[in-house]
């Protein structure tokens, strides 16, 4: 575990000035603030690979520069001939084969070294260095993420959607599956991709070195709304995660009387597809909405979980996310009914 | 019927020594003119031009699709295209460029140039050549048939199941794609067989395999590869069609499953990318020496590395599947094997640079395209090594980094050498030169545009932008780069437009080329421009790799003979030679003009249309038509030496 | 130079067997079709290895008809060889008879194969095994039918006296294709019939 926990960020930083010789590096380092960038990463499942990425990029850039320099030199070193006189010139000059011998002799060991580095870095991220306590099953749907949290020690499990919570600094086991087509799990700052293949269980792991929010996105083309199948991972410190877990492991408590009308409408119109644990709503087609009000975003993390967006979503999701399976509810929930359901959903803390 | 005449001693003479030879050959090889001559043609030159023009039409279609995609992505959260329209367009773009442009254009160039380079009067199977062209054209139209009604395939060019399976994709688009690919597969298989048989038998006497132009090596390597890879793609698409329409369970249910598709598809798909570039590298390997005024450095190395690339390319298909959950051991082995492809690639690059270094460059537009190819190949190759590194690919996979890589490789080593090849051979094909000034303007526009469009995609990929997304939100650091890319794409398109304008203008107003405007070394430069219908009045005898440079190089006593040779004029004939040494072996008869290939292509296409509509009785009728037409085609002909009575001349 | 490489010798027109371009064409066709069957069998074995239900689902297939058919198909290669052998010796009449026998045996193979299909207790839509079983045997059957059509054309041409000992290349390359269809069946028979009956089943 000491392998990369802390150490990984440093070699990357050390390489930065070296990469600075590449004209674009300044731009690159400026951009690494981007939430999806893996030019710098923040977890041991990604860091050794990031280092390799910088190394390979440096080798690739150097190779391209050296060879294009040689190419340019080869073109300009002679005074160019002109047609049609050039047609008379023809000479097998110089020892060109030397180029092939030297070129191959130089590039082969470099490639061999890269292959060794590749194997070592791959081996370093295949499994976490210590046992995982927590397992999260991630099930892909068109176009959202179902999450099943399993804690074998506490013998607890519950279901969420689209927003993964993990404790920081602890490896978490992921079991990836799909309910329909192939998707791919990818949170670039924390690990590479692993596909969610129907009929197959893929296992991987993830660990966030620091607290924070990490953005991910489906990486295997999965249909109309592939672009809007976003994933959010929240890494909390141990105490905050414990609190979050305890709150979410409970079914939804009683709601205030003020929203009981909304609750009834929800059970009638939404319960076919959505589940709210502890209520009569047990539908499985859409995301589980237990504690949905505590989530940061809606629509697979494409709109903020604010009253306006949420109301719009309930009223007419297909306009906000074309081809989404959720139907427009505006007709079934005229006027005040929509507000009542909205109130109820917003009360699901 | 007269006594069977099964063999003959061909005369060896100069054309002038045979009274009326050229006029007689002209009548034999070009008996008709006008539309009839095009529809019934078996002439490799006409068919080569048809191939190239058709491929460029598809290039334009795919290019326009790309520009529309780029407008959509120029800014975040655009709503120019619906997600469905975007997905159809990117699928059509990939399918068009990969299947309807990249290989057919190389086939077209090879079909035109091969017999001229080899000293033959046509390909081994001229009627098959016509059939494969018409099938290619019709399959292209078939694949585009649903675009106007907005029901094109929409699951990407590699069309993964189950996204492309019936429950998730009920429309006709995927079936059009599936059947169209099988149809196109017939065409490509046919042309590959034609190239292999031509290589085996139709080279000029004396052209042993170590004297063949590199384009021939590249095309034949791709063709042998095609023979073994194409059944995979035809099969996986055909099985998908059965699953979708007849309730079968190859890709669903117990045992089948989504990864079976990926294995079969990539077993085709990976070698295929080499089939798209090796002949194009051959164009550069043959063109560069002409503009460097020296033979290619390391001919044997380049030829063998061409073959080696293809062979290694067969073993690495799962490097497209690193993220599907295969075992880490398998992934690492395939990753390492993929990295070794860089070695034969490096051999090619160093051979080209050494050729320029030790030669005297003539900076023509064609030369610029070939030189650009070397640069783009290196840039696209090194990123290929990066994506071969398993764990790194887990990050790079399915991001714009891969999009950048594949465009550097496919445009870099296909489009650029193809354009270079057109500048090189256009004078031969048309008799007129392309304008050099316009050519250089077009080159720099497309080269700069290309790099502005595709270099930033590397960065975009490293910043985490997945491929195949129809939109993206702002704040991810992707906005400005996407705008730059879109500007670059239009610049590249402008460069292509200048090229097309140049072609259109030069066809009429270009400077007259003469037989050999560049001082080329291979046999095609010994004919007139454009070449006569029969290519060579007498079949030349070849004594070295560069028959036309022997005097200038003066490297030995042997000299090729191009002004004298076999007079083969007892019908449409050319010389057959042995596989390795190119020793005179047989006299090969060439078929006459016929509409049978066109009719057969129509019947095959109708068969696929009937399958699409599940009109099985019409399909059965088409099969009967196909049997009848094939019977007519194969009916042994005395003039082809296929049956007992060969006319006595 | 040119004189050194065989000017002045008689060259066959078209040529027989390997001399001809047609031989190369058919060999290429065989290579690509061979690859097609290899991919089909790959799909079969891939599914067999990955199935989590018994494979084949209803136990090893019955060998009776398939074995008989194997013998029939192998013997067609023999009769066709005899036909070509006689043709090469200008025994045209006997050659025709052997060719006719080949066609008849081919038709018997197709008929028995249809009987074999109708005996199955599953259909192409039952499960992955069913789909692959019918697709693989069906693809082969389609090739046999193409082969029979080709042989029928060859028979017509022999009746028209097109071929003799010196000129019968069309016959030779047509026969090559039939032998290929024959050999492919051995792979299919071994994979789909023999292996399960030898105990190489899965999960069952």
PDB file of N, CA and C in Angstrom, chain B residues 119-151:
ATOM      1  N   UNK B 119       3.700  -5.309 -66.467  1.00  0.00           N
ATOM      2  CA  UNK B 119       3.917  -5.661 -67.867  1.00  0.00           C
ATOM      3  C   UNK B 119       2.864  -6.619 -68.387  1.00  0.00           C
ATOM      4  N   UNK B 120       1.621  -6.481 -67.888  1.00  0.00           N
ATOM      5  CA  UNK B 120       0.546  -7.364 -68.338  1.00  0.00           C
ATOM      6  C   UNK B 120      -0.516  -6.529 -69.035  1.00  0.00           C
ATOM      7  N   UNK B 121      -1.439  -7.217 -69.704  1.00  0.00           N
ATOM      8  CA  UNK B 121      -2.464  -6.478 -70.432  1.00  0.00           C
ATOM      9  C   UNK B 121      -3.762  -6.355 -69.650  1.00  0.00           C
ATOM     10  N   UNK B 122      -3.887  -7.079 -68.555  1.00  0.00           N
ATOM     11  CA  UNK B 122      -5.048  -6.900 -67.676  1.00  0.00           C
ATOM     12  C   UNK B 122      -4.785  -7.689 -66.400  1.00  0.00           C
ATOM     13  N   UNK B 123      -5.779  -7.730 -65.511  1.00  0.00           N
ATOM     14  CA  UNK B 123      -5.678  -8.593 -64.347  1.00  0.00           C
ATOM     15  C   UNK B 123      -6.000 -10.034 -64.754  1.00  0.00           C
ATOM     16  N   UNK B 124      -5.795 -10.957 -63.832  1.00  0.00           N
ATOM     17  CA  UNK B 124      -5.997 -12.372 -64.156  1.00  0.00           C
ATOM     18  C   UNK B 124      -7.456 -12.671 -64.483  1.00  0.00           C
ATOM     19  N   UNK B 125      -8.388 -11.994 -63.784  1.00  0.00           N
ATOM     20  CA  UNK B 125      -9.810 -12.270 -64.002  1.00  0.00           C
ATOM     21  C   UNK B 125     -10.542 -10.972 -64.339  1.00  0.00           C
ATOM     22  N   UNK B 126     -10.504 -10.566 -65.599  1.00  0.00           N
ATOM     23  CA  UNK B 126     -11.082  -9.256 -65.946  1.00  0.00           C
ATOM     24  C   UNK B 126     -12.583  -9.182 -65.669  1.00  0.00           C
ATOM     25  N   UNK B 127     -13.316 -10.262 -65.904  1.00  0.00           N
ATOM     26  CA  UNK B 127     -14.753 -10.210 -65.639  1.00  0.00           C
ATOM     27  C   UNK B 127     -15.032 -10.129 -64.142  1.00  0.00           C
ATOM     28  N   UNK B 128     -14.228 -10.851 -63.353  1.00  0.00           N
ATOM     29  CA  UNK B 128     -14.368 -10.749 -61.899  1.00  0.00           C
ATOM     30  C   UNK B 128     -14.116  -9.315 -61.450  1.00  0.00           C
ATOM     31  N   UNK B 129     -13.162  -8.670 -62.114  1.00  0.00           N
ATOM     32  CA  UNK B 129     -12.848  -7.287 -61.801  1.00  0.00           C
ATOM     33  C   UNK B 129     -14.084  -6.404 -61.993  1.00  0.00           C
ATOM     34  N   UNK B 130     -14.807  -6.636 -63.097  1.00  0.00           N
ATOM     35  CA  UNK B 130     -16.037  -5.876 -63.334  1.00  0.00           C
ATOM     36  C   UNK B 130     -17.075  -6.206 -62.271  1.00  0.00           C
ATOM     37  N   UNK B 131     -17.208  -7.495 -61.965  1.00  0.00           N
ATOM     38  CA  UNK B 131     -18.195  -7.904 -60.956  1.00  0.00           C
ATOM     39  C   UNK B 131     -17.909  -7.240 -59.617  1.00  0.00           C
ATOM     40  N   UNK B 132     -16.631  -7.253 -59.208  1.00  0.00           N
ATOM     41  CA  UNK B 132     -16.336  -6.684 -57.885  1.00  0.00           C
ATOM     42  C   UNK B 132     -16.573  -5.184 -57.879  1.00  0.00           C
ATOM     43  N   UNK B 133     -16.323  -4.510 -59.013  1.00  0.00           N
ATOM     44  CA  UNK B 133     -16.617  -3.070 -59.016  1.00  0.00           C
ATOM     45  C   UNK B 133     -18.116  -2.817 -58.849  1.00  0.00           C
ATOM     46  N   UNK B 134     -18.917  -3.492 -59.663  1.00  0.00           N
ATOM     47  CA  UNK B 134     -20.357  -3.225 -59.597  1.00  0.00           C
ATOM     48  C   UNK B 134     -20.903  -3.613 -58.226  1.00  0.00           C
ATOM     49  N   UNK B 135     -20.412  -4.703 -57.674  1.00  0.00           N
ATOM     50  CA  UNK B 135     -20.892  -5.104 -56.347  1.00  0.00           C
ATOM     51  C   UNK B 135     -20.507  -4.058 -55.300  1.00  0.00           C
ATOM     52  N   UNK B 136     -19.315  -3.535 -55.433  1.00  0.00           N
ATOM     53  CA  UNK B 136     -18.875  -2.476 -54.513  1.00  0.00           C
ATOM     54  C   UNK B 136     -19.799  -1.268 -54.627  1.00  0.00           C
ATOM     55  N   UNK B 137     -20.052  -0.835 -55.866  1.00  0.00           N
ATOM     56  CA  UNK B 137     -20.919   0.323 -56.050  1.00  0.00           C
ATOM     57  C   UNK B 137     -22.303   0.058 -55.459  1.00  0.00           C
ATOM     58  N   UNK B 138     -22.875  -1.103 -55.777  1.00  0.00           N
ATOM     59  CA  UNK B 138     -24.233  -1.386 -55.320  1.00  0.00           C
ATOM     60  C   UNK B 138     -24.279  -1.550 -53.801  1.00  0.00           C
ATOM     61  N   UNK B 139     -23.246  -2.150 -53.216  1.00  0.00           N
ATOM     62  CA  UNK B 139     -23.264  -2.298 -51.761  1.00  0.00           C
ATOM     63  C   UNK B 139     -23.182  -0.926 -51.104  1.00  0.00           C
ATOM     64  N   UNK B 140     -22.419  -0.015 -51.716  1.00  0.00           N
ATOM     65  CA  UNK B 140     -22.357   1.344 -51.180  1.00  0.00           C
ATOM     66  C   UNK B 140     -23.719   2.020 -51.226  1.00  0.00           C
ATOM     67  N   UNK B 141     -24.404   1.867 -52.362  1.00  0.00           N
ATOM     68  CA  UNK B 141     -25.739   2.465 -52.480  1.00  0.00           C
ATOM     69  C   UNK B 141     -26.702   1.807 -51.488  1.00  0.00           C
ATOM     70  N   UNK B 142     -26.566   0.490 -51.350  1.00  0.00           N
ATOM     71  CA  UNK B 142     -27.394  -0.257 -50.394  1.00  0.00           C
ATOM     72  C   UNK B 142     -27.188   0.290 -48.973  1.00  0.00           C
ATOM     73  N   UNK B 143     -25.910   0.454 -48.608  1.00  0.00           N
ATOM     74  CA  UNK B 143     -25.612   0.915 -47.250  1.00  0.00           C
ATOM     75  C   UNK B 143     -26.120   2.337 -47.022  1.00  0.00           C
ATOM     76  N   UNK B 144     -26.189   3.127 -48.104  1.00  0.00           N
ATOM     77  CA  UNK B 144     -26.665   4.502 -47.962  1.00  0.00           C
ATOM     78  C   UNK B 144     -28.166   4.628 -48.154  1.00  0.00           C
ATOM     79  N   UNK B 145     -28.837   3.507 -48.476  1.00  0.00           N
ATOM     80  CA  UNK B 145     -30.229   3.613 -48.904  1.00  0.00           C
ATOM     81  C   UNK B 145     -31.143   4.177 -47.834  1.00  0.00           C
ATOM     82  N   UNK B 146     -30.819   3.953 -46.554  1.00  0.00           N
ATOM     83  CA  UNK B 146     -31.750   4.416 -45.521  1.00  0.00           C
ATOM     84  C   UNK B 146     -31.344   5.764 -44.933  1.00  0.00           C
ATOM     85  N   UNK B 147     -30.255   6.340 -45.416  1.00  0.00           N
ATOM     86  CA  UNK B 147     -29.855   7.651 -44.876  1.00  0.00           C
ATOM     87  C   UNK B 147     -30.916   8.718 -45.162  1.00  0.00           C
ATOM     88  N   UNK B 148     -31.465   8.780 -46.391  1.00  0.00           N
ATOM     89  CA  UNK B 148     -32.443   9.845 -46.670  1.00  0.00           C
ATOM     90  C   UNK B 148     -33.698   9.756 -45.812  1.00  0.00           C
ATOM     91  N   UNK B 149     -34.058   8.552 -45.346  1.00  0.00           N
ATOM     92  CA  UNK B 149     -35.258   8.471 -44.514  1.00  0.00           C
ATOM     93  C   UNK B 149     -34.916   8.426 -43.026  1.00  0.00           C
ATOM     94  N   UNK B 150     -33.658   8.741 -42.698  1.00  0.00           N
ATOM     95  CA  UNK B 150     -33.295   8.882 -41.289  1.00  0.00           C
ATOM     96  C   UNK B 150     -33.288   7.584 -40.511  1.00  0.00           C
ATOM     97  N   UNK B 151     -33.047   6.468 -41.207  1.00  0.00           N
ATOM     98  CA  UNK B 151     -33.024   5.174 -40.508  1.00  0.00           C
ATOM     99  C   UNK B 151     -31.705   4.457 -40.770  1.00  0.00           C
TER     100      UNK B 151
END
